[in-house]
PDB file of C-alpha atoms in Angstrom:
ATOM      1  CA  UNK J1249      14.385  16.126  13.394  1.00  0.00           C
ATOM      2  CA  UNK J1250      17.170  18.682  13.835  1.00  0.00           C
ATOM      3  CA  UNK J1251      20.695  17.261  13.578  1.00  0.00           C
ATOM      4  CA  UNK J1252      24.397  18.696  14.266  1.00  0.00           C
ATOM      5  CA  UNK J1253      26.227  17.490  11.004  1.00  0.00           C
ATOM      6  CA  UNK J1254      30.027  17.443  11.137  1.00  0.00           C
ATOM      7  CA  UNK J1255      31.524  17.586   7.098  1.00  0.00           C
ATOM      8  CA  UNK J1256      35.170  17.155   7.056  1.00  0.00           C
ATOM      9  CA  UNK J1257      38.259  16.221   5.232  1.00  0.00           C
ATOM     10  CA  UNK J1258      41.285  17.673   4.361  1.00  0.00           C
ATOM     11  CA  UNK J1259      42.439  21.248   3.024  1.00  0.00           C
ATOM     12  CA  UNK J1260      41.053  22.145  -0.627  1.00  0.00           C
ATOM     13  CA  UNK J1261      38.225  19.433  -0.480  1.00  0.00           C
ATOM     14  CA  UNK J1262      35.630  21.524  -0.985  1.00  0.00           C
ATOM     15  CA  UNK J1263      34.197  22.429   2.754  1.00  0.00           C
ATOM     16  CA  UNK J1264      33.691  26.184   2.112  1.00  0.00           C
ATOM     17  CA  UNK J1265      32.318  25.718  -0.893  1.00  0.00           C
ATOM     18  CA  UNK J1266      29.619  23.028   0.120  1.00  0.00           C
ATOM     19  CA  UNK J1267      29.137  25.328   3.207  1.00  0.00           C
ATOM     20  CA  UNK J1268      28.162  27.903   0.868  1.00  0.00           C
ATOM     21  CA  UNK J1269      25.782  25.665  -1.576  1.00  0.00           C
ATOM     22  CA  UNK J1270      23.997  24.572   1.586  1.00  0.00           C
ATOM     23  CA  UNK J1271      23.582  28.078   2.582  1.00  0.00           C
ATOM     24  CA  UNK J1272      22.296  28.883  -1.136  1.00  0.00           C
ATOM     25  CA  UNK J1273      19.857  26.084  -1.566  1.00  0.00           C
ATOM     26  CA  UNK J1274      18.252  26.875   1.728  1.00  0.00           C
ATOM     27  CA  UNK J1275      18.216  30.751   1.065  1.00  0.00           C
ATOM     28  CA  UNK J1276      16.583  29.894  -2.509  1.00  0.00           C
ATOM     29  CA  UNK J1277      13.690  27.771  -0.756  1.00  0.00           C
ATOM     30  CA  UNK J1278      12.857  30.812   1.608  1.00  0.00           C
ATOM     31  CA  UNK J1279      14.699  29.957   4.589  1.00  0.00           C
ATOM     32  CA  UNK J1280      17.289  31.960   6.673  1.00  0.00           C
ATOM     33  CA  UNK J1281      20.539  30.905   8.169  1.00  0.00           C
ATOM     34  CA  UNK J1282      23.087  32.314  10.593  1.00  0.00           C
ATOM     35  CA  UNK J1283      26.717  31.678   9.066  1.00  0.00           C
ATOM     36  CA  UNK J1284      29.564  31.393  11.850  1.00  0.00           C
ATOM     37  CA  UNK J1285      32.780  31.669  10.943  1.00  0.00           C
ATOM     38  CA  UNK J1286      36.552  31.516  12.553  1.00  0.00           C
ATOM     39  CA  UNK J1287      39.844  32.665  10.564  1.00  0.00           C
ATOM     40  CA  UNK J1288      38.790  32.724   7.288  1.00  0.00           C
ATOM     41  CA  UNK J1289      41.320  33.304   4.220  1.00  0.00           C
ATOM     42  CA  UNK J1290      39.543  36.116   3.990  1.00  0.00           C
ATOM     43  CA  UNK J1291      39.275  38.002   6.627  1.00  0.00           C
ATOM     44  CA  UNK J1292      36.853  38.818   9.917  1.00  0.00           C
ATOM     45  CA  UNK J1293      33.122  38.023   9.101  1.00  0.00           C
ATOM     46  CA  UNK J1294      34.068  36.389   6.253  1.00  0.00           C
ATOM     47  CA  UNK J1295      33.134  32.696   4.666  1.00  0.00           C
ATOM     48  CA  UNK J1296      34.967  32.115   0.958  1.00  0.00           C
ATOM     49  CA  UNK J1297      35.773  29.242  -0.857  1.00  0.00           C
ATOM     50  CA  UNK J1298      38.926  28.738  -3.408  1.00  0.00           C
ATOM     51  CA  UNK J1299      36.395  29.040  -6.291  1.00  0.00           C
ATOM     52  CA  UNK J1300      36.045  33.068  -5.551  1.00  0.00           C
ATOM     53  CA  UNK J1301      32.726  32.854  -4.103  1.00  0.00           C
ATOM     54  CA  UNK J1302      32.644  35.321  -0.429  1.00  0.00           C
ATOM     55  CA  UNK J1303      29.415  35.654   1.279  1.00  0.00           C
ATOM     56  CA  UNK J1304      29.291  37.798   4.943  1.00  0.00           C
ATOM     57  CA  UNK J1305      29.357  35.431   8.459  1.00  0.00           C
ATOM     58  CA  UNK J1306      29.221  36.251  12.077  1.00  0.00           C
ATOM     59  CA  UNK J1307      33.039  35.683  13.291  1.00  0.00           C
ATOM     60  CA  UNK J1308      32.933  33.283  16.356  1.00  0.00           C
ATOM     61  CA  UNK J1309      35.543  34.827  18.201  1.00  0.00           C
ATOM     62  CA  UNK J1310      37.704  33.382  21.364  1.00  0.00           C
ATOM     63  CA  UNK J1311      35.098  33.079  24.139  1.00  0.00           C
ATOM     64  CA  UNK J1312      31.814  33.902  21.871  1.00  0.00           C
ATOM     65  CA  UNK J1313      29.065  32.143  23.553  1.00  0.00           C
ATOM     66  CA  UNK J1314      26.991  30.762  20.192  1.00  0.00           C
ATOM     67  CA  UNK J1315      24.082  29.698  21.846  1.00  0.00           C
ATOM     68  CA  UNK J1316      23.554  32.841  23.513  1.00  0.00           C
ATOM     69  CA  UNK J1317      23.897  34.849  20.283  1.00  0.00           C
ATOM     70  CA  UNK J1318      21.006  33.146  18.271  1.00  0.00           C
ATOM     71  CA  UNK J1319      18.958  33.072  21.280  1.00  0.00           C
ATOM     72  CA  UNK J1320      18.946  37.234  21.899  1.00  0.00           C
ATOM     73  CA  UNK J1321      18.761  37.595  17.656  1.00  0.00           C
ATOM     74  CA  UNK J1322      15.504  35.075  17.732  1.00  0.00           C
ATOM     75  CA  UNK J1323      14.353  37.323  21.426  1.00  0.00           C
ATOM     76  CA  UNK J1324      14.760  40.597  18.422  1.00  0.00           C
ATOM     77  CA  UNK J1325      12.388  38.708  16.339  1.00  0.00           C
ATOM     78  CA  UNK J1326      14.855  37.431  13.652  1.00  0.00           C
ATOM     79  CA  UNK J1327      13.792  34.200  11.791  1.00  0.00           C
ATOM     80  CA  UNK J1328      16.508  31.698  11.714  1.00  0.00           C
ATOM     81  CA  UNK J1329      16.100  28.153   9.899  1.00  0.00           C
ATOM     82  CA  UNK J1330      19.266  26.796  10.495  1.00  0.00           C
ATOM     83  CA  UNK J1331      23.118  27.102  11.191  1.00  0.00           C
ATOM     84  CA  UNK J1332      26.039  26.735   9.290  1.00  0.00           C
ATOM     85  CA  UNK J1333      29.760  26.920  11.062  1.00  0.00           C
ATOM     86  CA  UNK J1334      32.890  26.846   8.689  1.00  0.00           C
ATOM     87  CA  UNK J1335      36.426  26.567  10.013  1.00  0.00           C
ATOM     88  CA  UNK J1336      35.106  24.479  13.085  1.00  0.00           C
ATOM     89  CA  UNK J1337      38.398  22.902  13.976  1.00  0.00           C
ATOM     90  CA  UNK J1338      38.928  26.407  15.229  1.00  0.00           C
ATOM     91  CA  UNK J1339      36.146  26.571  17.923  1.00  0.00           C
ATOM     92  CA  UNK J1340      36.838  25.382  21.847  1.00  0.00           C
ATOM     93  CA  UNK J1341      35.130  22.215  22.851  1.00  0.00           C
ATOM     94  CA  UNK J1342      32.632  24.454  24.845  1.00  0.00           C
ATOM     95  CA  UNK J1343      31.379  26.493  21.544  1.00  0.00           C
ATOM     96  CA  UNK J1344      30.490  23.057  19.869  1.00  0.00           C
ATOM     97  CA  UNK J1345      28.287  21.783  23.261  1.00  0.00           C
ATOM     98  CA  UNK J1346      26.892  25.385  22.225  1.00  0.00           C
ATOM     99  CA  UNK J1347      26.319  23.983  19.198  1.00  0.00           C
ATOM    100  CA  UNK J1348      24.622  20.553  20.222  1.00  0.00           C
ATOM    101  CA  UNK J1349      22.306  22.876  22.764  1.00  0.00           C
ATOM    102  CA  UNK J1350      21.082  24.626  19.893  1.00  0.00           C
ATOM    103  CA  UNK J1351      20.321  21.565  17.778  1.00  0.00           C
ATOM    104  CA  UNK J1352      18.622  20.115  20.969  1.00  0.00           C
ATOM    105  CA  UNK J1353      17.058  23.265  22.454  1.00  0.00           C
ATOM    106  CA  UNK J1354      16.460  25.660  19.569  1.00  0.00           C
ATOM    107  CA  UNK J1355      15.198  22.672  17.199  1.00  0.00           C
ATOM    108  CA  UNK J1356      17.542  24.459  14.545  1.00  0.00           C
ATOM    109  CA  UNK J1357      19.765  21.797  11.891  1.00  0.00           C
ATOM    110  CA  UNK J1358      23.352  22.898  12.693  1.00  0.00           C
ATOM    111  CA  UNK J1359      26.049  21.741   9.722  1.00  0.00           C
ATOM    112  CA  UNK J1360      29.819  22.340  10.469  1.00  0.00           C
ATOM    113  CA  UNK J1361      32.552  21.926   8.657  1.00  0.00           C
ATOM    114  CA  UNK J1362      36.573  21.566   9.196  1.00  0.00           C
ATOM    115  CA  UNK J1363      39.422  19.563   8.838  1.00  0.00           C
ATOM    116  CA  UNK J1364      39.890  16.716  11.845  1.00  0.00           C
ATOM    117  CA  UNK J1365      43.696  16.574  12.302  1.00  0.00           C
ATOM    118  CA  UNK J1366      46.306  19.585  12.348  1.00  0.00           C
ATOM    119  CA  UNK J1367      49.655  19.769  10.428  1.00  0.00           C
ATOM    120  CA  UNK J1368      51.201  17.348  13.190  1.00  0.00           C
ATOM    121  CA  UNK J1369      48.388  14.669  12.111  1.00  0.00           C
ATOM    122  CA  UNK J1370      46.855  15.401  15.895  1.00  0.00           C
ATOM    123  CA  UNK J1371      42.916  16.356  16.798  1.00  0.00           C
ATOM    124  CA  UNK J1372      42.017  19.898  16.723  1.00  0.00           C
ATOM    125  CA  UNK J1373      39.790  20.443  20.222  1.00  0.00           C
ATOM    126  CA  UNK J1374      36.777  21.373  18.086  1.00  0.00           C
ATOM    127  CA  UNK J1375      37.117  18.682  15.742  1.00  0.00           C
ATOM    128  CA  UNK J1376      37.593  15.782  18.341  1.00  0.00           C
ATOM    129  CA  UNK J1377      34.448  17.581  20.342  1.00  0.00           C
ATOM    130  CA  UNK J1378      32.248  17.565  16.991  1.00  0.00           C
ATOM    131  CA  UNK J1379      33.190  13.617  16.467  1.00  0.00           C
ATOM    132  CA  UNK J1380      31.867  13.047  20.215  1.00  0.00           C
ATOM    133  CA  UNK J1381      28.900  14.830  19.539  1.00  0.00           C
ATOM    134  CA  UNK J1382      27.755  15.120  16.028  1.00  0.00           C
ATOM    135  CA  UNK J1383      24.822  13.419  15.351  1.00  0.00           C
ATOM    136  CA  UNK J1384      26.034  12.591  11.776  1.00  0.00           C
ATOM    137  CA  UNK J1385      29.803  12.412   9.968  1.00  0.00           C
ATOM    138  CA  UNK J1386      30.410  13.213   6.524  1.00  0.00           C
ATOM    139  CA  UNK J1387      33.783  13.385   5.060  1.00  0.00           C
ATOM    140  CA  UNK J1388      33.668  15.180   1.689  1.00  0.00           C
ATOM    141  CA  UNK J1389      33.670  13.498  -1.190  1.00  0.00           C
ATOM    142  CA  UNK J1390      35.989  15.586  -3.412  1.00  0.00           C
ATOM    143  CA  UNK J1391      39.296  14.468  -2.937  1.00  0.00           C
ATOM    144  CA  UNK J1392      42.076  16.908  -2.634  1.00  0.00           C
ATOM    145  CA  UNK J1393      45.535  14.693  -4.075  1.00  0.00           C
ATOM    146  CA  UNK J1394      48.972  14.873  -2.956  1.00  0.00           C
ATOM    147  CA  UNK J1395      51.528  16.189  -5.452  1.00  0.00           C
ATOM    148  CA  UNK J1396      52.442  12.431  -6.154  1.00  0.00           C
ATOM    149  CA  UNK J1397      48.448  12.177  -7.590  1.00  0.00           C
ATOM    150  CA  UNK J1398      47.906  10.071  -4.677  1.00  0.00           C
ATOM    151  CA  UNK J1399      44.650  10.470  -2.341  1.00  0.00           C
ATOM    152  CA  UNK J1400      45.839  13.657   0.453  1.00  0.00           C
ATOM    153  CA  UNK J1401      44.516  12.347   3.629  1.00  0.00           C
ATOM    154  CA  UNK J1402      46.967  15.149   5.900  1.00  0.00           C
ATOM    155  CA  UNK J1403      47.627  18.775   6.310  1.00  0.00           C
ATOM    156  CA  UNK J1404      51.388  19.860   6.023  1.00  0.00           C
ATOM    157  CA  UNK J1405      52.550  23.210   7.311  1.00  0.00           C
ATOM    158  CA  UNK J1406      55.257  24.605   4.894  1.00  0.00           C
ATOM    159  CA  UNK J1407      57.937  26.823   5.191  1.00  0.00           C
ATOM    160  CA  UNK J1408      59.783  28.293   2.395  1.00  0.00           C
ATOM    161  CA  UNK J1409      58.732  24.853   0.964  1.00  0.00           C
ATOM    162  CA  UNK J1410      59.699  22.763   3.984  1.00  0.00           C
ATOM    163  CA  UNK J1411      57.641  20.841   5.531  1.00  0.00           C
ATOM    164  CA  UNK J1412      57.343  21.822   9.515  1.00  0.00           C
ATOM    165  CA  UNK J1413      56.119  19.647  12.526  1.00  0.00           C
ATOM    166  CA  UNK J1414      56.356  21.855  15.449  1.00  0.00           C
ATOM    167  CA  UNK J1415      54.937  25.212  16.191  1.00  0.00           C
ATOM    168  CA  UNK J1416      51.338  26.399  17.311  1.00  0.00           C
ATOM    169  CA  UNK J1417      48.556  24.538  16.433  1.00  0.00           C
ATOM    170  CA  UNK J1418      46.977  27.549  14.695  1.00  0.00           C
ATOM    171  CA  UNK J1419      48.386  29.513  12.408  1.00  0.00           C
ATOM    172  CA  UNK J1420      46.334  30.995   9.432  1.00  0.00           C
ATOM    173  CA  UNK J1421      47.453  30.280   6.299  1.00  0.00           C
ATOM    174  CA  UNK J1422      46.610  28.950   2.760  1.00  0.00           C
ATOM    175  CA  UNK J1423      47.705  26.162   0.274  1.00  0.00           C
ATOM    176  CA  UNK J1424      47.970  29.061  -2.297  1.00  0.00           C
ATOM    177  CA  UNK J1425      50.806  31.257  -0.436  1.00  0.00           C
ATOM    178  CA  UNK J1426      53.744  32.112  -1.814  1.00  0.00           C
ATOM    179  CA  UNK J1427      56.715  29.008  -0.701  1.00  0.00           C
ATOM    180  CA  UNK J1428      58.781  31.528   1.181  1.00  0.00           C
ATOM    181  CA  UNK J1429      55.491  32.295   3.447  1.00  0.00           C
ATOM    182  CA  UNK J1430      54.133  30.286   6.331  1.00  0.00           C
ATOM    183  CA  UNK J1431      51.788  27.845   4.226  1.00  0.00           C
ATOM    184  CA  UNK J1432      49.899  24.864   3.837  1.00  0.00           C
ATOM    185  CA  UNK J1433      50.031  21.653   1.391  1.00  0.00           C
ATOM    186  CA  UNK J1434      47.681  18.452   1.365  1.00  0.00           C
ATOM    187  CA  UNK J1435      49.862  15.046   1.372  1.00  0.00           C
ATOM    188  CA  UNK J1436      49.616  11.326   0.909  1.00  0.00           C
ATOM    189  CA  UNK J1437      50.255   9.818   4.406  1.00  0.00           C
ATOM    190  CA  UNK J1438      53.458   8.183   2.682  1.00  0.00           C
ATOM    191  CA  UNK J1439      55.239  11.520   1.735  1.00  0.00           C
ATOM    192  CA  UNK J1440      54.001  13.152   4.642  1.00  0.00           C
ATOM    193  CA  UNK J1441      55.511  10.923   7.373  1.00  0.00           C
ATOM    194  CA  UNK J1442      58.652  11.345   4.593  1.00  0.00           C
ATOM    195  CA  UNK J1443      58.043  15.095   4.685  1.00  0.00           C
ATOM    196  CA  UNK J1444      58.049  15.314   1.134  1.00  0.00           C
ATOM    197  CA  UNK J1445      56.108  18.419  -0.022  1.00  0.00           C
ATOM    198  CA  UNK J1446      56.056  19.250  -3.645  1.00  0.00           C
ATOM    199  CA  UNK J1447      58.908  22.123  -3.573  1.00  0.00           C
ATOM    200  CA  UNK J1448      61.019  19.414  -1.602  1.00  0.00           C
ATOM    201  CA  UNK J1449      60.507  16.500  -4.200  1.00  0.00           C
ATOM    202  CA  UNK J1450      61.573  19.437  -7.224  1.00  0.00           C
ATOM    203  CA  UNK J1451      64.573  20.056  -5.696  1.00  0.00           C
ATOM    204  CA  UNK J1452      65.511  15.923  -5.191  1.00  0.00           C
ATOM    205  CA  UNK J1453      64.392  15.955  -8.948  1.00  0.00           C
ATOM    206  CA  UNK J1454      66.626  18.459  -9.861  1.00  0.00           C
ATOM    207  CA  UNK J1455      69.668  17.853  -7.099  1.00  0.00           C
ATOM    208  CA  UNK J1456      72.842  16.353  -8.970  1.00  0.00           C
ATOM    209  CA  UNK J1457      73.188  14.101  -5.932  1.00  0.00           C
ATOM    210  CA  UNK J1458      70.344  12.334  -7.824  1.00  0.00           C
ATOM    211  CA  UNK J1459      71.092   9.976 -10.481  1.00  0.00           C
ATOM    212  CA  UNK J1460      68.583  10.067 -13.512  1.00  0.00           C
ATOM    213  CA  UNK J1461      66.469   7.032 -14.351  1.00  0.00           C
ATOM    214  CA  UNK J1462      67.929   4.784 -17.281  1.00  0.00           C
ATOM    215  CA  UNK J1463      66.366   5.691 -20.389  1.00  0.00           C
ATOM    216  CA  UNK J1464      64.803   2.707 -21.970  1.00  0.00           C
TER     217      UNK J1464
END
C-alpha cells in the first residue's frame, strides 16, 4: 500500500541525508525514483546533505504542477518506483495535494521531508498541508542541539550573529554561513524565546558588564 510519508525536524537533523539513503537503498534493490527538490544549499536541481554527499533532483519550481510531471515522464515510458521530495516546507499547499494524488492515483510511495515551523516558530504552508495529509509522521531521530547542549527543537534566522524575528518567510540560507551573512542556527525553545544564539551568548561571556562566577 502506497503511503505519503512526511520526515521532519529541525535544521541539521539529518533530512537530506536520510532523503538520500532512501533514495540509495531503493536504487541498490533495482528500483527508480524521481527526486524533487526546492532551494537547495546547493543550487537548482540539486539535493545535498551537510555530510558532502550531492546527487541531481528535478527543482519543483513556483507553480510546477508535480503530478502532471510524473504522469507525461511515465506517458514517455519511464519506470518510476517511488518519490522522494526534500525541502518540502518550501512547496504551496496545492503541490503537496499533488503529492497525495500521486500516492492515491499513481500507486507510487511518496516520502518528503522538511522542517515544520519557520524562524518565527510559525507553520510553513507546505509543512502544515503535509501534517493534514500525510498518511504517516516521522520526526527524525538525530537530534540537532542548541549551543547550550540542550535538545534544538526551533530554527533561528541570524544576522551578523543576531537573532531576527521578522522578515520573509523564505530566505535561503545555511547554519554554516559566515555570522555577518543572513544565516541560520538550531535553538533550545528556552534561548530561543531569549534570542540567545551562540555568537550572542560569547559576547555576554566575554562583556565586562558580566561578572565572572566565584571560583570555588
Amino acid at each position: 500500500m502506497s503511503e505519503l510519508v512526511f520526515f521532519s525536524g529541525t535544521m541539521d537533523c539529518g533530512k537530506s541525508t536520510l532523503a538520500l539513503q532512501i533514495g540509495h537503498n531503493r536504487s541498490a534493490r533495482g528500483l527508480q525514483g524521481v527526486i524533487f527538490t526546492r532551494d537547495d544549499r546547493a543550487g537548482e536541481g540539486k539535493l545535498s546533505s551537510r555530510l558532502g554527499l550531492v546527487t541531481e533532483a528535478v527543482e519543483a519550481t513556483e507553480g510546477m504542477d508535480l503530478y502532471r510531471y510524473l504522469v507525461d515522464q511515465l506517458s514517455r515510458g519511464a519506470k518510476i518506483d517511488y518519490v522522494i521530495v526534500d525541502e518540502a516546507q518550501f512547496l504551496a499547499p496545492g503541490q503537496i495535494d499533488q503529492l497525495a494524488r500521486i500516492v492515491d492515483d499513481l500507486g507510487l510511495d511518496v516520502f518528503a521531508f522538511g522542517i515544520t515551523t519557520d524562524f518565527r516558530t510559525k507553520l510553513f504552508p507546505g509543512s502544515q498541508r503535509l501534517i493534514e495529509l500525510a498518511d504517516r509522521i516521522e520526526a527524525l531521530q538525530v537530534e540537532a542541539l542548541c549551543w547550550c547542549g540542550a535538545r534544538a527543537t526551533h530554527n533561528a534566522r541570524t544576522v551578523g550573529g543576531q537573532m531576527v524575528v521578522e522578515g520573509a518567510q523564505v530566505v535561503v540560507g545555511d547554519v554554516n554561513r559566515p555570522a555577518e551573512e543572513v544565516g541560520y542556527e538550531v535553538l533550545c525553545r528556552r534561548h530561543h524565546l531569549r534570542r540567545m544564539t551562540s555568537a550572542s551568548a560569547r559576547a555576554g561571556a566575554l562583556s565586562p558588564d558580566v561578572l565572572p562566577a566565584p571560583s570555588t
